Coordinates of C-alpha atoms in Angstrom, one line a residue:
M1 CA -25.2 -0.6 -6.4
S2 CA -24.9 -2.9 -3.5
T3 CA -23.2 -6.3 -3.5
T4 CA -23.5 -9.4 -1.3
T5 CA -21.1 -12.2 -0.5
T6 CA -23.6 -14.5 1.3
Q7 CA -23.8 -18.2 0.8
T8 CA -25.6 -19.7 -2.2
I9 CA -29.3 -20.2 -1.7
T10 CA -30.6 -23.6 -2.9
A11 CA -33.7 -25.8 -2.6
E12 CA -32.0 -27.7 0.1
N13 CA -31.1 -24.8 2.4
V14 CA -33.7 -22.2 1.6
I15 CA -36.2 -23.2 4.4
H16 CA -33.4 -23.4 7.0
L17 CA -32.2 -19.9 6.1
F18 CA -35.6 -18.3 5.5
P19 CA -38.4 -20.0 7.5
E20 CA -41.0 -17.8 6.0
V21 CA -40.4 -19.2 2.5
D22 CA -42.8 -21.9 1.3
S23 CA -40.8 -24.7 -0.4
H24 CA -43.6 -25.1 -2.9
L25 CA -45.0 -22.6 -5.4
A26 CA -48.4 -21.9 -3.7
S27 CA -51.7 -20.9 -5.2
S28 CA -52.2 -18.7 -2.2
H29 CA -50.0 -17.4 0.6
R30 CA -50.8 -15.3 3.7
A31 CA -48.0 -13.4 5.1
N32 CA -48.0 -11.6 8.4
T33 CA -48.3 -8.0 7.3
S34 CA -49.5 -6.6 10.6
T35 CA -46.0 -6.1 12.0
S36 CA -44.2 -2.9 12.6
D37 CA -42.4 -3.3 9.2
L38 CA -45.4 -1.9 7.4
E39 CA -46.7 0.7 9.9
G40 CA -47.5 4.0 8.4
Y41 CA -47.7 2.9 4.7
D42 CA -50.6 3.1 2.4
G43 CA -53.3 0.5 3.0
E44 CA -53.5 -0.8 -0.6
Q45 CA -49.7 -1.0 -0.9
I46 CA -49.7 -3.0 2.4
R47 CA -52.3 -5.4 0.9
L48 CA -50.1 -5.9 -2.1
M49 CA -47.3 -7.0 0.1
D50 CA -49.2 -10.3 0.6
E51 CA -48.7 -11.2 -3.0
V52 CA -46.6 -14.4 -3.6
C53 CA -43.2 -13.9 -5.3
I54 CA -41.2 -16.8 -6.9
V55 CA -38.1 -17.5 -4.8
L56 CA -35.1 -18.5 -7.0
D57 CA -31.6 -20.0 -6.9
R58 CA -28.9 -18.1 -8.8
D59 CA -29.7 -20.1 -11.9
D60 CA -33.3 -18.8 -12.0
K61 CA -34.7 -22.2 -10.9
P62 CA -37.8 -21.8 -8.6
I63 CA -37.1 -23.2 -5.1
G64 CA -40.1 -21.8 -3.3
S65 CA -42.4 -18.9 -2.8
A66 CA -42.6 -16.0 -0.3
S67 CA -44.6 -12.9 0.2
K68 CA -43.6 -9.7 -1.5
K69 CA -42.8 -8.3 2.0
V70 CA -40.4 -11.1 2.8
C71 CA -38.7 -10.9 -0.5
H72 CA -38.1 -7.1 -0.2
L73 CA -36.8 -6.8 3.3
M74 CA -33.1 -5.9 3.2
T75 CA -32.4 -8.3 6.1
N76 CA -33.4 -11.2 3.8
I77 CA -31.8 -9.7 0.7
D78 CA -28.5 -9.3 2.5
S79 CA -28.7 -13.0 3.3
G80 CA -29.2 -13.9 -0.4
L81 CA -32.9 -14.2 -0.8
L82 CA -33.6 -13.8 -4.6
H83 CA -36.9 -13.6 -6.6
R84 CA -38.1 -13.3 -10.2
A85 CA -39.3 -10.0 -11.7
F86 CA -39.9 -8.4 -15.1
S87 CA -39.4 -5.0 -16.7
V88 CA -41.5 -3.9 -19.6
F89 CA -40.3 -1.3 -22.1
L90 CA -43.2 -0.1 -24.2
F91 CA -42.5 2.1 -27.3
D92 CA -45.1 3.9 -29.4
S93 CA -45.2 4.1 -33.2
K94 CA -42.8 7.0 -33.0
N95 CA -40.2 4.8 -31.2
R96 CA -40.7 6.9 -28.0
L97 CA -40.4 5.0 -24.7
L98 CA -43.2 5.2 -22.2
L99 CA -41.9 6.1 -18.7
Q100 CA -43.8 6.1 -15.4
Q101 CA -43.1 8.0 -12.2
R102 CA -43.9 5.7 -9.3
A103 CA -46.5 6.9 -6.9
S104 CA -45.6 8.4 -3.5
E105 CA -47.6 5.6 -1.9
K106 CA -45.2 2.9 -3.1
I107 CA -43.3 1.2 -0.3
T108 CA -40.2 0.7 -2.4
F109 CA -38.6 3.4 -4.6
P110 CA -41.5 5.9 -4.3
D111 CA -41.6 9.0 -6.6
M112 CA -38.8 7.6 -8.9
W113 CA -39.0 7.5 -12.7
T114 CA -38.6 4.2 -14.3
N115 CA -39.5 2.1 -17.4
T116 CA -43.1 1.4 -18.4
C117 CA -43.9 -1.3 -15.9
C118 CA -41.8 -3.3 -13.4
S119 CA -43.2 -6.0 -11.2
H120 CA -43.2 -9.7 -10.4
P121 CA -44.8 -12.9 -11.8
L122 CA -46.6 -14.5 -9.0
G123 CA -46.2 -18.0 -7.6
V124 CA -49.6 -19.0 -9.1
P125 CA -50.6 -21.2 -12.0
G126 CA -49.9 -19.5 -15.3
E127 CA -47.1 -17.2 -14.1
T128 CA -44.5 -19.7 -12.8
G129 CA -42.0 -21.8 -14.8
A130 CA -38.9 -23.9 -14.2
D131 CA -37.6 -23.9 -17.7
L132 CA -36.9 -20.7 -19.6
E133 CA -39.6 -21.1 -22.2
T134 CA -42.3 -21.6 -19.6
A135 CA -40.9 -18.8 -17.4
V136 CA -40.9 -16.4 -20.3
M137 CA -44.6 -17.1 -20.9
G138 CA -45.3 -16.7 -17.3
V139 CA -43.7 -13.2 -17.1
K140 CA -45.5 -12.2 -20.3
R141 CA -48.9 -13.1 -18.6
A142 CA -47.8 -11.2 -15.5
A143 CA -46.8 -8.2 -17.7
Q144 CA -50.3 -8.0 -19.2
R145 CA -51.8 -8.2 -15.7
K146 CA -49.6 -5.4 -14.3
L147 CA -49.9 -3.1 -17.4
W148 CA -53.6 -3.2 -16.8
H149 CA -53.3 -2.7 -13.0
E150 CA -50.8 0.1 -13.1
L151 CA -51.6 1.9 -16.4
G152 CA -55.0 0.7 -17.5
I153 CA -53.6 -0.8 -20.7
K154 CA -56.0 -3.4 -22.0
K155 CA -54.6 -6.9 -22.9
D156 CA -55.7 -6.6 -26.5
Q157 CA -53.4 -3.6 -26.9
V158 CA -50.4 -5.6 -25.6
P159 CA -50.9 -9.2 -26.9
I160 CA -48.7 -11.9 -25.6
E161 CA -47.2 -12.6 -29.1
D162 CA -46.0 -8.9 -29.4
L163 CA -44.1 -9.0 -26.1
R164 CA -40.6 -9.8 -27.0
F165 CA -38.2 -11.3 -24.4
L166 CA -34.7 -10.1 -24.7
T167 CA -32.6 -11.2 -21.7
R168 CA -32.5 -11.6 -17.9
I169 CA -30.6 -9.3 -15.5
H170 CA -29.5 -10.3 -12.0
Y171 CA -29.1 -7.2 -9.8
L172 CA -29.4 -6.1 -6.2
A173 CA -30.3 -2.6 -5.0
P174 CA -31.4 -1.2 -1.6
S175 CA -34.2 1.3 -1.4
D176 CA -34.3 3.1 2.0
G177 CA -32.3 0.8 4.3
K178 CA -35.3 -1.4 5.3
W179 CA -36.5 -2.3 1.8
G180 CA -34.8 -3.2 -1.5
E181 CA -34.6 -5.5 -4.6
H182 CA -32.7 -8.6 -5.4
E183 CA -34.1 -10.0 -8.6
I184 CA -33.6 -11.9 -11.8
D185 CA -35.4 -9.4 -14.0
Y186 CA -36.8 -10.5 -17.4
I187 CA -36.6 -7.7 -20.0
L188 CA -39.6 -7.4 -22.3
F189 CA -39.9 -5.0 -25.3
I190 CA -43.2 -4.2 -27.1
K191 CA -44.0 -1.6 -29.7
A192 CA -47.7 -0.5 -29.5
D193 CA -49.9 2.6 -29.4
V194 CA -51.9 2.2 -26.2
D195 CA -54.6 4.0 -24.2
L196 CA -53.7 4.9 -20.7
E197 CA -56.0 5.0 -17.6
V198 CA -53.4 5.4 -14.8
N199 CA -53.9 4.0 -11.4
P200 CA -52.9 6.9 -9.1
N201 CA -52.0 4.5 -6.2
E202 CA -49.3 3.0 -8.5
V203 CA -48.3 5.8 -10.9
Q204 CA -48.2 9.6 -10.4
D205 CA -47.1 10.6 -13.9
T206 CA -46.2 9.3 -17.3
Q207 CA -44.1 10.6 -20.2
Y208 CA -43.0 9.4 -23.6
V209 CA -39.4 10.1 -24.4
S210 CA -37.0 9.8 -27.3
P211 CA -33.4 8.6 -26.7
D212 CA -32.2 12.2 -26.6
G213 CA -35.1 13.1 -24.2
M214 CA -34.1 10.2 -22.0
R215 CA -30.5 11.4 -21.8
T216 CA -31.7 14.9 -21.0
M217 CA -33.8 13.6 -18.1
F218 CA -30.8 11.8 -16.7
K219 CA -28.9 15.2 -16.6
D220 CA -31.7 16.8 -14.4
E221 CA -30.5 16.4 -10.8
K222 CA -34.0 17.0 -9.5
L223 CA -35.2 13.7 -11.1
K224 CA -34.6 10.3 -9.4
F225 CA -34.6 7.0 -11.2
T226 CA -35.0 3.4 -10.0
P227 CA -31.7 1.6 -9.8
W228 CA -32.6 -1.2 -12.2
F229 CA -33.8 1.3 -14.8
K230 CA -30.6 3.4 -14.5
L231 CA -28.5 0.3 -14.6
I232 CA -30.2 -0.9 -17.8
C233 CA -29.9 2.5 -19.4
E234 CA -26.2 2.8 -18.6
T235 CA -25.4 -0.6 -20.0
L236 CA -27.8 -1.9 -22.6
L237 CA -30.9 0.1 -23.3
F238 CA -29.7 2.6 -25.9
E239 CA -28.1 -0.1 -28.1
W240 CA -31.4 -2.1 -28.0
W241 CA -33.4 1.1 -28.7
E242 CA -31.2 1.8 -31.8
H243 CA -32.2 -1.6 -33.2
L244 CA -35.9 -1.4 -32.2
N245 CA -37.1 -1.4 -35.9
D246 CA -34.2 -3.4 -37.4
G247 CA -32.0 -6.0 -35.9
L248 CA -33.6 -6.4 -32.4
E249 CA -33.8 -10.1 -33.1
K250 CA -30.1 -10.6 -32.4
Y251 CA -30.7 -9.5 -28.8
M252 CA -33.8 -11.6 -28.2
N253 CA -34.2 -14.9 -26.4
D254 CA -30.8 -14.6 -24.7
T255 CA -30.2 -17.7 -22.5
E256 CA -27.5 -16.2 -20.4
I257 CA -28.2 -14.4 -17.2
K258 CA -26.4 -11.0 -17.1
R259 CA -24.9 -10.6 -13.7
M260 CA -24.9 -7.0 -12.5
C261 CA -24.3 -7.6 -8.8

């Protein structure tokens, strides 16, 4: 896990530090993705780098928006640029967790195993939010959108009211030297039996695992895991999983941001 000691990013200095950040949450945003940063990558994944992420201060307050590309360049991350994200953990009726292996086409963390779905709410109406309640609703809408996009899970199989918000995790992790993550990550749990129609440009494999099965996978040196998923597993996941059917409420709607970087 990487750390940074850069200055605090605020609404007052974000434009000075990052000229490519829009100081408003925009309904649309066009980033310059024709640069050498994206040469050689999959065309659809390059297109997705134009999506608008929500730029934050350390307290999870939106202070602007920037393209997914801008938010994931390590040169910006090392200077403190931070954005909002979510991680969905979907369990079936047997309490098995659905994992996905990210596609080789992914620009960040390709081929790695991770939780059910990890992505970003966009800086568009319905997915933003300055206060926690509105932000949680925004990430739940974004989670429905991405569960459909990546795994073909229909919205009626993962209704908003069944997505349970647990907490927020602030972490930083490099990918390959050029790209990385610096996020405040909203953790969402849901228990549902779903039908999958996997998008091969996003996901190359899926697997349901029990807690013991998850521990066994971690012992396999041939398998690689995303840093946020590994971090959550090493600190919090198995305790939450143990209380999935009884007592999860005490972990829900946490107002504190858990700092892991």
